[in-house]
Short mmCIF file of C-alpha atoms and ligand atoms in Angstrom, two decimals:
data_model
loop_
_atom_site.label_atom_id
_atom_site.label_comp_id
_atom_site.label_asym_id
_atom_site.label_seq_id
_atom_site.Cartn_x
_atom_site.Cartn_y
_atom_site.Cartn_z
CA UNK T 1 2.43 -18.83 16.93
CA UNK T 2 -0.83 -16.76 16.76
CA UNK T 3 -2.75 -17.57 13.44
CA UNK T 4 -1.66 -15.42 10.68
CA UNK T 5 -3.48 -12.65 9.14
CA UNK T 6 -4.95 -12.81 5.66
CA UNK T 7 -4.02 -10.11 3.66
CA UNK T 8 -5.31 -9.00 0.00
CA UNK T 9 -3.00 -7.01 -2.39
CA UNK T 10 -4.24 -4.50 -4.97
CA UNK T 11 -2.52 -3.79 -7.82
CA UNK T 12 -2.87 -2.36 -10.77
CA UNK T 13 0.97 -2.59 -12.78
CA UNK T 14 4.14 -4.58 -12.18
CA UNK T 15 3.84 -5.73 -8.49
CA UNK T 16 7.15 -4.55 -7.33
CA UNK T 17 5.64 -4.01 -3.91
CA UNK T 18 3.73 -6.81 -3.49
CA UNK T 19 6.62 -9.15 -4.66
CA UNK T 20 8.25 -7.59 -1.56
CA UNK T 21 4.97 -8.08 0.53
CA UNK T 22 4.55 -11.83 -1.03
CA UNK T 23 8.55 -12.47 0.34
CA UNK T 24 8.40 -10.91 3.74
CA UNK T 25 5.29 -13.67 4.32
CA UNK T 26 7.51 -16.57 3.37
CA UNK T 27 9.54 -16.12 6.98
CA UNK T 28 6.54 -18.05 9.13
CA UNK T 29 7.18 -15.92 11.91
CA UNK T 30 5.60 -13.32 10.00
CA UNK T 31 2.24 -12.28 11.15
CA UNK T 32 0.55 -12.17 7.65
CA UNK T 33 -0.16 -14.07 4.55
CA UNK T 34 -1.01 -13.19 1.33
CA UNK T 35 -4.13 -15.10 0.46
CA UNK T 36 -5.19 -13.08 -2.96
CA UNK T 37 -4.08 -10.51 -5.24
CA UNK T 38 -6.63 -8.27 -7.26
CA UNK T 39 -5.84 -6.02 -10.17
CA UNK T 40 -7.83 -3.54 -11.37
CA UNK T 41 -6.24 -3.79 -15.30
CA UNK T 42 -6.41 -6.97 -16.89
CA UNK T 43 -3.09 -8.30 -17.77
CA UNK T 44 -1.75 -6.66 -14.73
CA UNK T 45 2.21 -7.97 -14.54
CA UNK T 46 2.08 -8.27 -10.88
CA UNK T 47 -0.92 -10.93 -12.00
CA UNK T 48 1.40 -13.30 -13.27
CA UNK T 49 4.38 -12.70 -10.55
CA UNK T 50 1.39 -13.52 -7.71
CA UNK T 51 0.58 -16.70 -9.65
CA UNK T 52 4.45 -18.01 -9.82
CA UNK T 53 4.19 -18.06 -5.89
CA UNK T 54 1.50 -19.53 -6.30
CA UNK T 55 -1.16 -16.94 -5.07
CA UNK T 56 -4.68 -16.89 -5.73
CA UNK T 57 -5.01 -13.84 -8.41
CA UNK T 58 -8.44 -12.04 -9.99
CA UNK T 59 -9.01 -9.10 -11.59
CA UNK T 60 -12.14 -6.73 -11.68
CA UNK T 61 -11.94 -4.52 -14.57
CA UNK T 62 -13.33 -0.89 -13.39
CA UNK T 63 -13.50 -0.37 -16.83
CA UNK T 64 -16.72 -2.15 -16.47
CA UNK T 65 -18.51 -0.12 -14.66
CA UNK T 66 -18.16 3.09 -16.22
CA UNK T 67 -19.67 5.94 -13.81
CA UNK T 68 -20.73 3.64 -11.20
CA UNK T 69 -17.48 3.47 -8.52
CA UNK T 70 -19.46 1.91 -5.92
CA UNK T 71 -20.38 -1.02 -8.24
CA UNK T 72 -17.04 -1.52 -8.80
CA UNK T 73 -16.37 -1.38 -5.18
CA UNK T 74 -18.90 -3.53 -3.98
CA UNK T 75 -17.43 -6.64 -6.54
CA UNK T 76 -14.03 -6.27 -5.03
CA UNK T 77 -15.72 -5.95 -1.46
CA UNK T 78 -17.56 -9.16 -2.20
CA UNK T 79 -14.73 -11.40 -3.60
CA UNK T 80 -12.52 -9.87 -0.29
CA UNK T 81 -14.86 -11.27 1.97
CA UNK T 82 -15.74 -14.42 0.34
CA UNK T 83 -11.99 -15.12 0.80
CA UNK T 84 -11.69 -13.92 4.48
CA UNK T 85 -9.66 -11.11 3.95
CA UNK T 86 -8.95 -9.27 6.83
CA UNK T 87 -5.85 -6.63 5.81
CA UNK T 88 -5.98 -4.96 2.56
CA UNK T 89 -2.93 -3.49 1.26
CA UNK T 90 -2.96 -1.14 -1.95
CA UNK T 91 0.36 -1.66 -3.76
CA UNK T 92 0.78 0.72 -6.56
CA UNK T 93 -3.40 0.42 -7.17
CA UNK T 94 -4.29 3.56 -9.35
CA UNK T 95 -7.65 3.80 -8.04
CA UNK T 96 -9.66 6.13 -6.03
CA UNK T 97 -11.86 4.03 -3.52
CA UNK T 98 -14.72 5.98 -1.92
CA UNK T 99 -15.25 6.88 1.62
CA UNK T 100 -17.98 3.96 1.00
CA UNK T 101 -15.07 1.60 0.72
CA UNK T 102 -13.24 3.27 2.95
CA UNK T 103 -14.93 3.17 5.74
CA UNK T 104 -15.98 -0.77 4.98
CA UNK T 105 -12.19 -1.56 5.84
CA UNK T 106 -11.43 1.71 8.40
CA UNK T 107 -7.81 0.75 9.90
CA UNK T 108 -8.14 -2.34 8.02
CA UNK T 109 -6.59 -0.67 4.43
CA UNK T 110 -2.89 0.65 4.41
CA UNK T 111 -1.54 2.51 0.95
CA UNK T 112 2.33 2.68 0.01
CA UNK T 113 3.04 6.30 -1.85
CA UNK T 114 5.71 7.71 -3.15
CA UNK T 115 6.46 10.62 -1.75
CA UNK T 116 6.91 12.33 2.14
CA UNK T 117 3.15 12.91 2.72
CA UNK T 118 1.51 14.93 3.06
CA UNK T 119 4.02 16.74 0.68
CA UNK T 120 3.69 15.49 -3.04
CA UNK T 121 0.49 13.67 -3.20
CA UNK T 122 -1.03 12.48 -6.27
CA UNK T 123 0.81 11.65 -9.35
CA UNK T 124 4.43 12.28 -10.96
CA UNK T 125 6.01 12.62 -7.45
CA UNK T 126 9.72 12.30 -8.49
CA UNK T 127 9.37 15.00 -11.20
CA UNK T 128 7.87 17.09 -9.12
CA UNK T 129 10.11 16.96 -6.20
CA UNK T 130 12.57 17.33 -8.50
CA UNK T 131 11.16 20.75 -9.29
CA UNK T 132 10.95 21.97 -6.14
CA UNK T 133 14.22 21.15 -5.46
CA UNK T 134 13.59 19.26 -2.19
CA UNK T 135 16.82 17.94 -0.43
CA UNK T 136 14.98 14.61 1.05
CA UNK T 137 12.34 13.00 -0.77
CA UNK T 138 11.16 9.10 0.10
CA UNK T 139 8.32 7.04 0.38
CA UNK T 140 5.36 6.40 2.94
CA UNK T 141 2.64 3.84 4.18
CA UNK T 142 -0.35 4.97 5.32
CA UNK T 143 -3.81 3.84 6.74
CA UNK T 144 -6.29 5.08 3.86
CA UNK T 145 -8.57 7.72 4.53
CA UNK T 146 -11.30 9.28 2.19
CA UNK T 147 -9.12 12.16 0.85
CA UNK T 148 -6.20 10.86 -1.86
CA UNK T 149 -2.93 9.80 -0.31
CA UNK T 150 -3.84 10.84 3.09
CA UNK T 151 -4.39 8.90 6.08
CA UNK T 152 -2.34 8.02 9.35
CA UNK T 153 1.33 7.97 8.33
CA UNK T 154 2.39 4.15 9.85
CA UNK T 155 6.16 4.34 8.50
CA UNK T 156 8.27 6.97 6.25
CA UNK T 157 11.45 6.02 4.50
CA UNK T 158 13.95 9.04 3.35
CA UNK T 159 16.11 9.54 0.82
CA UNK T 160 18.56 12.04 -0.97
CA UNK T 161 17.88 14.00 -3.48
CA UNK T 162 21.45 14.21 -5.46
CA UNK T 163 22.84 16.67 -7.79
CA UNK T 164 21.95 14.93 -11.49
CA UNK T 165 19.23 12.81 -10.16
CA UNK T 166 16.54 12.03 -12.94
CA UNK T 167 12.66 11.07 -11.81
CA UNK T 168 14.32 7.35 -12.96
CA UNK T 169 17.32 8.06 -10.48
CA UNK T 170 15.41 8.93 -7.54
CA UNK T 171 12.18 6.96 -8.24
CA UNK T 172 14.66 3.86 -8.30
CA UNK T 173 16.26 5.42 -4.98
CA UNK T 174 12.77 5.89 -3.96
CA UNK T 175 11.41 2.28 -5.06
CA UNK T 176 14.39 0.33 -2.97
CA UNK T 177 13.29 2.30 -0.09
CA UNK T 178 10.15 1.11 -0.45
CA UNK T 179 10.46 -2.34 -0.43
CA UNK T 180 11.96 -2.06 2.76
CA UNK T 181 8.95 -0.35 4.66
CA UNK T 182 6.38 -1.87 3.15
CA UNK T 183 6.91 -4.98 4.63
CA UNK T 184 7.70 -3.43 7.96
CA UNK T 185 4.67 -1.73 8.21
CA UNK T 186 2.51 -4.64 7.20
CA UNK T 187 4.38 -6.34 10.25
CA UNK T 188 3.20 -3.81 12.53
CA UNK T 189 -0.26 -3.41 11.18
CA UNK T 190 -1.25 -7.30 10.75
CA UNK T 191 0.49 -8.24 14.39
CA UNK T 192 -1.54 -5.27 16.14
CA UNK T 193 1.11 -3.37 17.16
CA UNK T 194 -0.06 -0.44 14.83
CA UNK T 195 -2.80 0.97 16.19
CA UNK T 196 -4.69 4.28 15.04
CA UNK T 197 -5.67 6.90 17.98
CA UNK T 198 -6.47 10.06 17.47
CA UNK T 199 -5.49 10.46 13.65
CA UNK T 200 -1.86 9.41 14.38
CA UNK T 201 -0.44 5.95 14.50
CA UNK T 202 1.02 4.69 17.72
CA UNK T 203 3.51 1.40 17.73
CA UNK T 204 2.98 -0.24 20.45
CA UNK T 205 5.91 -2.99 22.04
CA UNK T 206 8.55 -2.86 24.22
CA UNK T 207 11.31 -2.92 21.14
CA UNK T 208 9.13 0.20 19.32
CA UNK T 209 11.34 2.88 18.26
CA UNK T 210 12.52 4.94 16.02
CA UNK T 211 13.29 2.26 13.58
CA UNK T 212 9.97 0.91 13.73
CA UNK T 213 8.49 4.16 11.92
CA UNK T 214 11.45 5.78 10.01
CA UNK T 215 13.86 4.84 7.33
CA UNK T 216 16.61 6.97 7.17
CA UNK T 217 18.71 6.06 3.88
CA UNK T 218 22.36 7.78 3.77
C1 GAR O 301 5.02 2.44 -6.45
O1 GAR O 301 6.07 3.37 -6.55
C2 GAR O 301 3.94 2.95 -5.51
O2 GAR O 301 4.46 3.67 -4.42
C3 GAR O 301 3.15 3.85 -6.43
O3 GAR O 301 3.07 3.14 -7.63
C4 GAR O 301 4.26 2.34 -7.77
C5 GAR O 301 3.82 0.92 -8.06
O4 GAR O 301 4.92 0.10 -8.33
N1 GAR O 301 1.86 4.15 -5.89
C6 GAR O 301 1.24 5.31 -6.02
O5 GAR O 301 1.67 6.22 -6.69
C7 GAR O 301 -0.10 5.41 -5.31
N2 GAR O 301 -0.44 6.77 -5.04
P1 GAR O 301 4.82 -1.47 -8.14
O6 GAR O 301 3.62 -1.93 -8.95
O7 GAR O 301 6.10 -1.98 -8.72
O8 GAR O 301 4.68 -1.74 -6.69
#
């Protein structure tokens, strides 16, 4: 097997999607590891799930560099290299990185968002497609460009919006799906088979298809 790829997490809450990240790894045929896990907030809960498996955790508190992003930036960029990171993946981190950052890790970062990009970016997505009374609503993972939740889409999982759904409901509807194409797309992205041209993603493999970039829940 081909060495596997060292991947960071960021995180700034519970962890939900890097505890699904952190389980996909365990199969060794998996092309990626998780090596560290940095949170923004100190006290972080997905700090203390990373730790039970036994993951190398740190946090950098942006709340100590107030008005100065790119110092922020530069302390996480340091303590990613120092531990050979070579994937990045964002998992519920509520921060905006610059295009500085950005373009340090260009096809290198992927973001997991809740919501059918481009539609619903930003925050509150479930109450909001709620509002506009949207039939399908779901999730997506992304390469990370400069602009907020925008990037090439790598994978989109769908769900249904029912009659009596709640932003709980659906975001737990929405959350399950999730889990499921996070880990996929972290496949694709860390073995190479995901592969930015052009703005767009394109899968590469004989056994690419449909499956390999949409979730379709019933
Ligand atoms: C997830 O729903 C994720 O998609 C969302 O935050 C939640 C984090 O949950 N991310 C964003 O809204 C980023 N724009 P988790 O900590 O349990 O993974």
């Amino acid at each position: 097997m081909t060495e596997r790829k060292k991947i960071a997490v960021l995180i700034s809450g519970r962890g939900s999607n890097m505890a699904s990240l952190i389980s996909a790894c365990m199969d060794p045929a998996y092309p990626a590891e998780i090596t560290l896990v940095i949170s923004n907030r100190p006290g972080a809960a997905g700090l203390e799930r990373a730790a039970e498996f036994g993951i190398e955790t740190a946090t950098v508190d942006h709340t100590e560099f107030p008005r100065d992003r790119e110092a922020f930036e530069r302390v996480l960029n340091e303590k990613l290299k120092q531990h050979g990171i070579e994937f990045v993946a964002l998992a519920g981190f509520m921060r905006l990185l610059s295009p500085w950052f950005v373009t340090q890790w260009r096809e290198r970062l992927i973001n997991i968002h809740p919501a059918l990009l481009p539609s619903f970016k930003g925050l509150h997505t479930h109450e909001r497609a709620l509002e506009e009374g949207v039939k399908l609503h779901g999730a997506t993972v992304h390469f990370v460009s400069a602009e907020m939740d925008d990037g090439p889409i790598i994978i989109q999982g769908a769900v249904p919006v029912l009659d009596g759904d709640t932003p709980d409901t659906l975001g737990a509807r929405v959350l399950a799906v999730e889990h499921q194409i996070y880990p996929k797309a972290l496949e694709l992205v860390a073995s190479g088979q995901a592969k930015v041209k052009d703005q767009r993603v394109a899968i590469a493999g004989e056994d690419a298809d449909l499956a390999d970039r949409a979730l379709i829940v019933p």
